[in-house]
């Protein structure tokens, strides 16, 4: 147990260092890729920069990096793919915050994009980041191998579309007026947040040309941490501190929405999250020390806001 | 001259027949690709079908088909790429019609998507079609060659993003409060409608693996018909019949927006459109009869609503 505790402490230190490095790299890349043009599109780029730079925990780019490290993928490439997946994530946050959707005023501790730039610019900033994610992925700078570029685009499109993130958000809107059971809420979250998390993990393996069969343990890992992440989010919505979270909480409760917490209760939800983290780590049994970062991330997703 | 008139008549007949065939093919493909799932995402798919099926002139799929015909590309493949580009076009119409954008109630003779399904579902239907366009393009069913799939995704992403359609829409919003000159309005339209029209034409050549240099005449053709199309649109906004157009007209005038018509006057705008059509056809000088459809489309873009 002392050795496991020591491993955990080393993992947490590795996570802290890598997260800082990835966050810095993503900001630098966004700064370069989103340079503001000297024409009437200026506010569009300013809005994208406002939403994308210096925000969030960069969990998805961190997962691309951690999965790429398993196969010794060039870190400049995992960072580039990380920027694409983060652009996709930021676009979804901008659109989800709109008045016609979740109607949120605060995000990451500052006014949401439509509050700062107006609704029209926010819609277009989201649309632009959505397209840019694909533009960056399929650029030869991401991979000299066109098969890798096409595969990345295809998987990202699936994760973002109606069978992924957008479909999950649609179910989430329906949740306010329906009584969803546990399997339906699980499915909702697998689409809404799970699909993009799974893409992030698989992308590292795609960059290394690992075929679909070889990615199975990573898919299992991603599925489990995706659900654990969402359960932790639901717990935070009930127990969290708004100042720390940087956004409005207790929204599910107010909307009368079924969540993992309302369906399972706080204690069982906490146990379930812990179990999922253990299960996620068990999927990595075939890997050695090179998976230390993925293991640390799994522990982190349920502890991130305590 | 009798022979040119005869060519034009044959071209118009070819156009009518091909347009009907392509429109039917696109509807059948959308019907299949947008099958409604038996889960809470149902309304999302209904909204996509409402906006995408049985609507519009299918100019962009027609251009993919016409350009593909130059190089004997399998028509099932040009139809598939046509569905992707039309999905991208329909998504842009849904978002442009939103209350925070152009705030339009009617489109293609029926209530706009947000009027029929609510704003949240409309935003998500647009987002979903945006992602699906990439998913369909980079599927192996589009081309067995991953280079072709990656190239198509890359070009479509550029045409849709902030240096294309989304950037053009941003400029269009700025046009309401700025005094744009003719070069700026030209640039605006090249981004807003020109980029996707250019993609449609180039896609036919990409499917045939024609390298970028070899696509130069097609790019010239596309640039000219794109502008001619928009000048015709501005003329229609002044002179058109709302019932025939299926949407609100005289909106630019009401918004005090600079257009080709306000900047050039009706007569010069008409002359310019005719000149652009002739120029577009001149770009096709290196092709024979196989370009008859592209020539007929060039004539059609300035005559479509008379």
XYZ file of C-alpha atoms in Angstrom:
612
model
C 0.000 0.000 0.000
C 2.922 2.336 0.704
C 4.104 1.711 -2.840
C 0.618 2.410 -4.288
C 0.448 5.602 -2.220
C 3.898 6.529 -3.513
C 2.784 5.767 -7.100
C -0.287 7.937 -6.614
C 1.795 10.813 -5.285
C 4.245 10.515 -8.205
C 1.258 10.320 -10.605
C -0.287 13.441 -9.113
C 3.026 15.303 -9.487
C 3.403 14.129 -13.109
C -0.177 15.233 -13.775
C 0.406 18.686 -12.288
C 3.556 19.261 -14.325
C 2.111 17.934 -17.586
C -1.160 19.806 -17.173
C 0.741 23.086 -16.761
C 2.896 22.320 -19.817
C -0.111 21.344 -21.976
C -2.156 24.367 -20.863
C 0.723 26.675 -21.791
C 1.201 24.946 -25.140
C -2.507 25.144 -25.988
C -2.634 28.860 -25.161
C 0.417 29.540 -27.337
C -1.085 27.546 -30.216
C -4.475 29.292 -29.959
C -2.701 32.638 -29.832
C -0.965 31.795 -33.105
C -3.870 30.062 -34.903
C -6.417 32.724 -33.910
C -4.434 35.851 -34.869
C -6.913 38.740 -35.298
C -7.200 39.909 -38.926
C -7.295 43.647 -39.719
C -10.746 43.573 -41.307
C -14.401 43.555 -40.150
C -14.017 39.979 -38.885
C -11.952 41.279 -35.962
C -14.681 40.857 -33.295
C -15.250 37.250 -34.436
C -11.629 36.387 -33.705
C -11.655 38.408 -30.471
C -14.669 36.374 -29.317
C -12.964 33.076 -30.194
C -9.824 34.139 -28.307
C -11.899 35.298 -25.320
C -13.591 31.899 -25.070
C -10.603 29.711 -25.956
C -7.471 31.220 -24.430
C -6.497 30.843 -20.752
C -9.587 28.873 -19.850
C -10.454 25.584 -18.267
C -8.489 22.557 -17.205
C -7.581 21.423 -20.734
C -8.617 17.875 -19.828
C -9.130 16.850 -23.472
C -5.721 18.026 -24.781
C -4.182 16.383 -21.714
C -5.836 13.086 -22.674
C -4.528 13.318 -26.254
C -1.055 13.919 -24.882
C -1.283 11.092 -22.324
C -2.574 8.582 -24.896
C 0.003 9.711 -27.463
C 2.774 9.230 -24.866
C 1.834 5.531 -24.682
C 3.013 5.164 -28.280
C 5.791 7.783 -28.278
C 3.895 10.165 -30.581
C 5.667 13.496 -31.222
C 4.328 15.877 -28.572
C 4.012 18.769 -31.014
C 1.470 16.634 -32.885
C -0.552 15.609 -29.822
C -0.624 19.296 -28.832
C -1.986 20.257 -32.261
C -4.713 17.597 -32.080
C -5.349 18.757 -28.507
C -5.975 22.289 -29.797
C -8.474 20.924 -32.334
C -10.418 18.938 -29.743
C -10.336 21.866 -27.306
C -11.681 24.178 -30.057
C -14.549 21.706 -30.488
C -15.152 21.684 -26.725
C -15.078 25.492 -26.456
C -17.535 25.824 -29.371
C -19.945 23.512 -27.513
C -19.633 25.590 -24.333
C -20.354 28.839 -26.232
C -23.492 27.394 -27.852
C -24.671 25.591 -24.681
C -24.471 28.868 -22.739
C -26.727 30.768 -25.200
C -29.999 32.208 -23.857
C -32.050 29.740 -25.947
C -30.052 26.810 -24.508
C -28.839 26.720 -20.878
C -28.883 30.544 -20.589
C -25.709 30.900 -18.515
C -24.133 34.254 -17.656
C -20.843 33.035 -16.195
C -18.298 30.483 -17.412
C -14.754 29.869 -16.192
C -15.150 32.796 -13.789
C -16.021 35.450 -16.381
C -19.081 36.519 -18.401
C -20.075 34.008 -21.084
C -19.186 34.834 -24.699
C -22.667 36.066 -25.665
C -22.703 38.322 -22.582
C -19.361 39.833 -23.609
C -19.786 39.965 -27.426
C -23.509 39.630 -28.145
C -25.468 36.599 -29.302
C -24.815 36.803 -33.033
C -21.044 36.977 -32.598
C -21.199 34.144 -30.047
C -23.108 31.863 -32.437
C -20.577 32.605 -35.196
C -17.578 32.217 -32.879
C -18.894 28.745 -31.982
C -19.512 27.893 -35.640
C -16.026 29.119 -36.531
C -14.264 27.055 -33.849
C -16.291 24.034 -35.003
C -14.962 24.400 -38.567
C -11.428 25.275 -37.418
C -11.196 22.047 -35.402
C -11.530 20.127 -38.679
C -9.256 22.511 -40.582
C -6.468 22.046 -38.035
C -6.909 18.259 -37.879
C -6.774 17.625 -41.616
C -3.839 19.934 -42.249
C -0.675 18.071 -43.332
C 1.034 19.658 -40.292
C -1.021 17.271 -38.090
C 0.231 14.142 -39.832
C 2.077 13.455 -43.086
C -0.172 10.399 -43.449
C -3.499 11.247 -45.146
C -5.063 8.107 -43.658
C -4.404 9.451 -40.156
C -5.826 12.881 -41.063
C -8.993 11.390 -42.589
C -9.467 9.018 -39.636
C -9.080 11.856 -37.117
C -11.631 14.004 -38.980
C -14.087 11.136 -39.213
C -13.887 10.245 -35.530
C -14.120 13.883 -34.460
C -17.163 14.440 -36.687
C -18.892 11.434 -35.088
C -18.043 12.664 -31.594
C -19.394 16.152 -32.323
C -22.545 15.418 -34.323
C -26.060 14.169 -33.543
C -24.708 10.765 -32.452
C -22.305 12.566 -30.097
C -22.106 15.954 -28.403
C -24.935 17.715 -30.266
C -27.245 14.706 -29.761
C -26.380 14.635 -26.055
C -27.183 18.324 -25.688
C -30.544 17.671 -27.384
C -31.266 14.917 -24.843
C -30.173 17.261 -22.063
C -32.744 19.837 -23.164
C -35.386 17.098 -23.254
C -34.377 16.057 -19.714
C -35.988 19.220 -18.345
C -39.435 18.060 -19.430
C -39.036 14.250 -19.239
C -38.467 11.759 -16.445
C -35.300 10.036 -17.587
C -34.229 6.778 -15.934
C -30.631 5.794 -15.153
C -29.902 4.057 -18.490
C -31.211 7.123 -20.371
C -29.177 9.572 -18.275
C -26.125 7.342 -18.778
C -26.688 7.351 -22.551
C -27.229 11.150 -22.495
C -23.895 11.711 -20.788
C -22.059 9.225 -22.998
C -23.126 11.363 -25.952
C -22.869 14.816 -24.378
C -19.430 14.570 -22.747
C -18.298 10.952 -23.219
C -17.923 11.009 -27.003
C -15.410 13.883 -27.088
C -13.456 12.454 -24.147
C -13.305 9.117 -25.980
C -12.124 10.872 -29.142
C -9.359 12.606 -27.174
C -8.022 9.295 -25.879
C -8.334 7.473 -29.208
C -6.701 10.335 -31.117
C -3.359 9.612 -29.447
C -3.562 6.030 -30.758
C -4.767 7.099 -34.222
C -1.724 9.377 -34.540
C 0.377 6.251 -33.907
C -1.644 4.281 -36.511
C -2.843 1.767 -33.901
C -5.739 -0.092 -35.598
C -9.261 -0.035 -34.108
C -8.871 -3.453 -32.352
C -5.721 -2.255 -30.591
C -7.557 0.773 -29.257
C -10.114 -1.299 -27.332
C -8.531 -0.898 -23.843
C -8.305 2.845 -24.443
C -11.980 2.968 -25.405
C -12.866 1.111 -22.201
C -10.734 3.519 -20.179
C -12.322 6.533 -21.888
C -15.866 5.276 -21.363
C -15.261 4.796 -17.648
C -13.523 8.112 -16.968
C -16.161 9.927 -19.072
C -18.934 8.637 -16.824
C -16.908 9.177 -13.639
C -16.258 12.753 -14.791
C -19.974 13.376 -15.292
C -20.988 11.827 -11.975
C -18.393 14.078 -10.282
C -19.928 17.013 -12.163
C -23.403 16.146 -10.910
C -22.049 15.857 -7.352
C -20.379 19.262 -7.745
C -23.656 20.747 -8.971
C -25.132 19.775 -5.594
C -22.168 20.301 -3.248
C -19.805 22.640 -5.076
C -18.743 26.215 -4.453
C -19.793 28.590 -7.264
C -16.763 30.840 -6.773
C -14.395 27.876 -7.177
C -16.362 26.401 -10.071
C -16.516 29.740 -11.912
C -20.061 29.090 -13.084
C -23.611 28.845 -11.756
C -24.374 25.642 -9.830
C -27.558 23.963 -8.509
C -29.037 24.360 -11.977
C -30.122 20.739 -12.440
C -31.996 20.814 -9.155
C -33.744 24.071 -10.095
C -34.706 22.624 -13.494
C -36.008 19.405 -11.880
C -33.645 17.409 -14.079
C -32.781 13.753 -13.446
C -29.033 13.387 -12.773
C -26.815 10.628 -11.425
C -27.258 12.204 -7.985
C -31.060 12.444 -8.063
C -31.288 8.881 -9.435
C -28.668 7.208 -7.201
C -28.320 9.485 -4.182
C -25.055 11.186 -3.189
C -23.440 8.203 -1.458
C -24.071 5.680 -4.217
C -23.041 8.233 -6.853
C -19.726 8.758 -5.040
C -19.148 4.991 -4.776
C -19.992 4.541 -8.429
C -17.511 7.230 -9.486
C -14.765 5.581 -7.439
C -15.600 2.187 -8.935
C -15.460 3.603 -12.469
C -12.031 5.101 -11.810
C -10.729 1.719 -10.599
C -12.259 0.057 -13.634
C -10.696 2.647 -15.971
C -7.273 1.998 -14.452
C -7.817 -1.772 -14.771
C -8.274 -1.316 -18.559
C -4.675 -0.083 -18.647
C -3.352 -3.336 -17.164
C -1.483 -4.160 -20.372
C 0.616 -1.012 -20.075
C 3.468 -0.225 -17.677
C 4.906 3.037 -16.462
C 4.119 4.779 -19.763
C 0.438 4.815 -18.675
C 1.168 6.597 -15.360
C -0.281 9.865 -16.677
C -3.518 8.211 -17.875
C -3.877 6.586 -14.443
C -3.331 9.910 -12.691
C -5.931 11.572 -14.933
C -8.466 8.876 -14.025
C -7.989 9.652 -10.326
C -8.097 13.367 -11.013
C -11.453 13.470 -12.854
C -13.339 12.662 -9.647
C -11.218 14.863 -7.405
C -10.684 17.920 -9.564
C -12.820 20.386 -7.646
C -12.240 19.359 -4.070
C -25.273 32.931 -83.527
C -27.955 30.362 -84.383
C -25.580 27.667 -83.181
C -24.865 29.486 -79.895
C -28.597 29.907 -79.357
C -29.028 26.199 -80.098
C -26.207 25.357 -77.665
C -27.834 27.518 -75.022
C -31.189 25.809 -75.493
C -29.591 22.356 -75.291
C -27.638 23.514 -72.213
C -30.816 24.740 -70.545
C -32.526 21.404 -71.228
C -29.512 19.466 -69.880
C -29.569 21.704 -66.802
C -33.293 21.141 -66.204
C -32.974 17.368 -66.474
C -29.808 17.134 -64.354
C -31.145 19.496 -61.705
C -34.251 17.335 -61.300
C -32.138 14.175 -61.097
C -29.715 15.682 -58.560
C -32.530 17.132 -56.430
C -34.212 13.727 -56.281
C -30.921 12.005 -55.458
C -30.128 14.497 -52.676
C -33.570 14.061 -51.110
C -33.236 10.266 -51.188
C -29.765 10.451 -49.623
C -30.884 12.858 -46.873
C -33.876 10.620 -46.187
C -31.508 7.698 -45.649
C -28.706 9.538 -43.791
C -31.099 11.414 -41.489
C -33.307 8.499 -40.384
C -35.071 9.492 -37.148
C -33.861 7.477 -34.124
C -36.391 6.158 -31.586
C -34.982 8.104 -28.650
C -35.162 11.658 -27.228
C -33.066 12.952 -30.137
C -36.087 12.522 -32.438
C -36.937 16.251 -32.716
C -33.317 17.043 -33.608
C -33.505 14.748 -36.632
C -37.009 15.980 -37.524
C -35.664 19.531 -37.557
C -32.721 18.561 -39.779
C -35.062 16.774 -42.189
C -37.459 19.735 -42.200
C -34.661 22.116 -43.186
C -32.775 19.813 -45.548
C -35.290 17.720 -47.510
C -37.259 18.997 -50.510
C -35.799 22.469 -50.345
C -33.948 24.870 -52.579
C -32.368 24.641 -55.976
C -29.525 22.331 -54.944
C -27.085 24.578 -56.797
C -24.079 23.309 -54.824
C -24.700 19.556 -55.359
C -25.356 20.382 -59.016
C -21.938 22.060 -59.243
C -20.212 19.037 -57.670
C -21.930 16.813 -60.222
C -21.126 19.106 -63.166
C -17.449 19.416 -62.187
C -17.200 15.679 -61.504
C -18.665 14.967 -64.956
C -15.689 16.777 -66.512
C -13.452 14.018 -65.198
C -15.907 11.101 -65.397
C -16.233 10.767 -61.603
C -18.759 8.142 -60.453
C -22.045 10.022 -60.032
C -22.910 8.221 -56.792
C -19.787 9.805 -55.328
C -20.483 13.337 -56.576
C -23.999 12.962 -55.157
C -22.603 11.990 -51.760
C -20.233 14.948 -51.710
C -23.167 17.066 -52.909
C -25.169 15.966 -49.863
C -22.279 16.969 -47.587
C -21.945 20.438 -49.102
C -25.722 20.911 -49.080
C -25.804 19.936 -45.381
C -23.200 22.635 -44.764
C -25.302 25.143 -46.734
C -28.513 24.232 -44.894
C -26.783 24.557 -41.511
C -25.694 28.093 -42.479
C -29.263 28.998 -43.497
C -30.667 27.730 -40.175
C -28.166 29.761 -38.122
C -28.400 32.869 -40.357
C -32.204 32.888 -39.907
C -32.005 32.896 -36.073
C -33.527 35.859 -34.207
C -30.071 37.024 -33.055
C -28.814 36.962 -36.661
C -31.004 37.957 -39.653
C -34.230 37.157 -37.754
C -36.140 35.621 -40.674
C -39.519 33.934 -40.316
C -39.823 32.389 -43.776
C -37.377 30.361 -45.884
C -38.049 28.335 -49.017
C -41.750 29.172 -48.692
C -42.255 27.793 -45.179
C -41.548 28.894 -41.587
C -37.851 28.910 -40.711
C -36.521 26.047 -38.580
C -36.510 27.992 -35.304
C -40.104 29.082 -35.975
C -41.150 25.465 -36.474
C -38.985 23.730 -33.820
C -37.832 26.417 -31.391
C -34.483 28.164 -31.184
C -32.556 25.597 -29.146
C -33.432 22.743 -31.514
C -32.615 24.966 -34.516
C -29.149 25.816 -33.162
C -28.466 22.117 -32.536
C -29.879 21.045 -35.920
C -27.444 23.485 -37.564
C -24.553 22.261 -35.415
C -25.457 18.652 -36.237
C -25.591 19.215 -40.012
C -22.239 21.007 -39.753
C -20.626 17.942 -38.145
C -22.443 15.489 -40.437
C -21.056 17.234 -43.531
C -17.561 16.233 -42.359
C -18.663 12.785 -41.245
C -20.127 12.022 -44.676
C -17.113 13.446 -46.532
C -14.458 11.504 -44.668
C -16.315 8.209 -44.744
C -14.587 5.573 -46.914
C -17.851 5.416 -48.919
C -16.946 8.849 -50.362
C -13.585 7.717 -51.687
C -11.370 4.688 -51.137
C -8.416 7.104 -51.251
C -7.698 8.650 -47.819
C -5.819 11.510 -49.504
C -9.027 12.511 -51.303
C -11.066 12.280 -48.095
C -8.576 14.391 -46.114
C -8.335 16.980 -48.927
C -12.134 17.264 -49.159
C -12.450 17.757 -45.388
C -9.693 20.356 -45.358
C -11.154 22.398 -48.212
C -14.670 22.206 -46.775
C -13.427 23.318 -43.345
C -11.722 26.349 -44.923
C -14.860 27.208 -46.898
C -17.058 26.997 -43.791
C -14.912 28.649 -41.133
C -13.913 32.203 -40.230
C -11.980 32.593 -43.526
C -15.115 31.446 -45.401
C -18.850 31.310 -44.728
C -18.804 32.142 -40.988
C -16.388 35.040 -41.580
C -18.595 36.343 -44.387
C -21.672 36.226 -42.172
C -19.732 38.191 -39.523
C -18.915 40.841 -42.140
C -22.553 40.843 -43.226
C -23.644 41.645 -39.672
C -21.055 44.451 -39.546
C -22.416 45.788 -42.872
C -25.535 46.996 -41.071
C -23.550 49.502 -39.028
C -20.651 50.265 -41.409
C -20.364 51.962 -44.791
C -18.698 49.250 -46.865
C -17.194 50.124 -50.243
C -17.318 47.910 -53.336
C -14.068 45.989 -52.645
C -15.260 45.234 -49.091
C -18.713 44.075 -50.251
C -17.015 41.923 -52.901
C -14.763 40.357 -50.247
C -17.762 39.842 -47.934
C -19.636 37.930 -50.632
C -16.585 35.915 -51.677
C -16.446 34.647 -48.105
C -20.166 34.368 -47.362
C -21.361 32.541 -50.499
C -18.318 32.336 -52.786
C -16.214 29.995 -50.668
C -18.792 27.189 -50.529
C -19.607 27.550 -54.249
C -15.876 27.327 -54.994
C -15.602 24.231 -52.806
C -18.488 22.603 -54.698
C -16.755 23.081 -58.037
C -13.322 22.031 -56.786
C -14.709 18.957 -55.038
C -15.516 17.346 -58.392
C -11.858 17.737 -59.384
C -10.550 16.590 -55.996
C -12.577 13.375 -56.346
C -10.707 12.829 -59.652
C -7.353 13.581 -57.934
C -6.699 16.600 -60.165
C -3.842 18.490 -58.436
C -4.312 22.097 -57.255
C -2.635 23.622 -60.367
C -5.011 21.738 -62.660
C -8.002 23.132 -60.783
C -7.125 26.761 -61.587
C -9.677 27.235 -64.446
C -12.364 25.769 -62.198
C -11.458 28.162 -59.404
C -11.702 31.079 -61.849
C -15.091 29.813 -63.034
C -16.306 29.399 -59.460
C -15.154 32.863 -58.374
C -17.009 34.478 -61.262
C -20.288 32.578 -60.900
C -20.194 33.101 -57.136
C -20.110 36.866 -57.571
C -22.647 36.802 -60.422
C -24.944 34.728 -58.189
C -24.696 37.286 -55.384
C -25.236 40.290 -57.658
C -28.353 38.531 -58.987
C -29.435 37.975 -55.384
C -29.017 41.677 -54.589
C -31.027 42.563 -57.710
C -33.745 40.130 -56.619
C -33.818 41.710 -53.166
C -34.823 44.970 -54.880
C -36.980 43.709 -57.755
C -38.095 40.216 -56.779
C -41.458 38.774 -55.859
C -41.596 37.501 -52.244
C -44.057 34.734 -53.107
C -41.744 33.376 -55.823
C -38.611 33.804 -53.697
C -40.210 32.058 -50.701
C -38.558 34.469 -48.262
C -38.691 38.088 -47.125
C -37.135 40.566 -49.583
C -36.159 44.265 -49.448
C -34.267 43.511 -46.247
C -30.944 45.064 -47.293
C -32.687 48.308 -48.159
C -34.527 48.364 -44.819
C -31.269 47.696 -42.967
C -29.478 50.426 -44.927
C -26.852 47.877 -46.013
C -24.407 48.482 -48.855
C -24.986 45.929 -51.657
C -23.837 45.587 -55.254
C -27.059 47.366 -56.252
C -26.722 50.330 -53.874
C -23.038 50.711 -54.817
C -23.330 50.222 -58.602
C -26.951 50.969 -59.413
C -29.307 48.427 -61.015
C -28.119 48.818 -64.599
C -24.412 48.500 -63.888
C -25.075 45.608 -61.521
C -26.960 43.777 -64.278
C -24.164 44.424 -66.784
C -21.559 43.265 -64.302
C -23.427 40.007 -63.657
C -23.634 39.319 -67.399
C -19.933 40.083 -67.799
C -19.040 37.712 -64.961
C -21.061 34.910 -66.567
C -19.205 35.402 -69.862
C -15.903 35.437 -67.998
C -16.847 32.264 -66.100
C -17.627 30.488 -69.363
C -14.349 31.738 -70.865
C -12.451 29.968 -68.050
C -13.862 26.696 -69.409
C -12.264 27.273 -72.854
C -9.971 24.277 -72.418
C -12.958 21.927 -72.105
C -15.334 20.711 -74.813
C -18.854 19.362 -74.637
C -18.218 17.765 -71.239
C -18.423 21.303 -69.748
C -21.859 22.019 -71.242
C -23.542 21.629 -67.850
C -21.120 24.025 -66.109
C -21.748 26.577 -68.882
C -25.516 26.187 -68.501
C -25.218 26.664 -64.714
C -23.248 29.884 -65.250
C -26.087 31.280 -67.383
C -28.662 30.030 -64.900
C -27.253 31.714 -61.780
C -28.222 35.168 -63.066
C -31.594 34.082 -64.486
C -32.831 31.716 -61.818
C -35.660 33.776 -60.435
C -36.994 35.500 -63.516
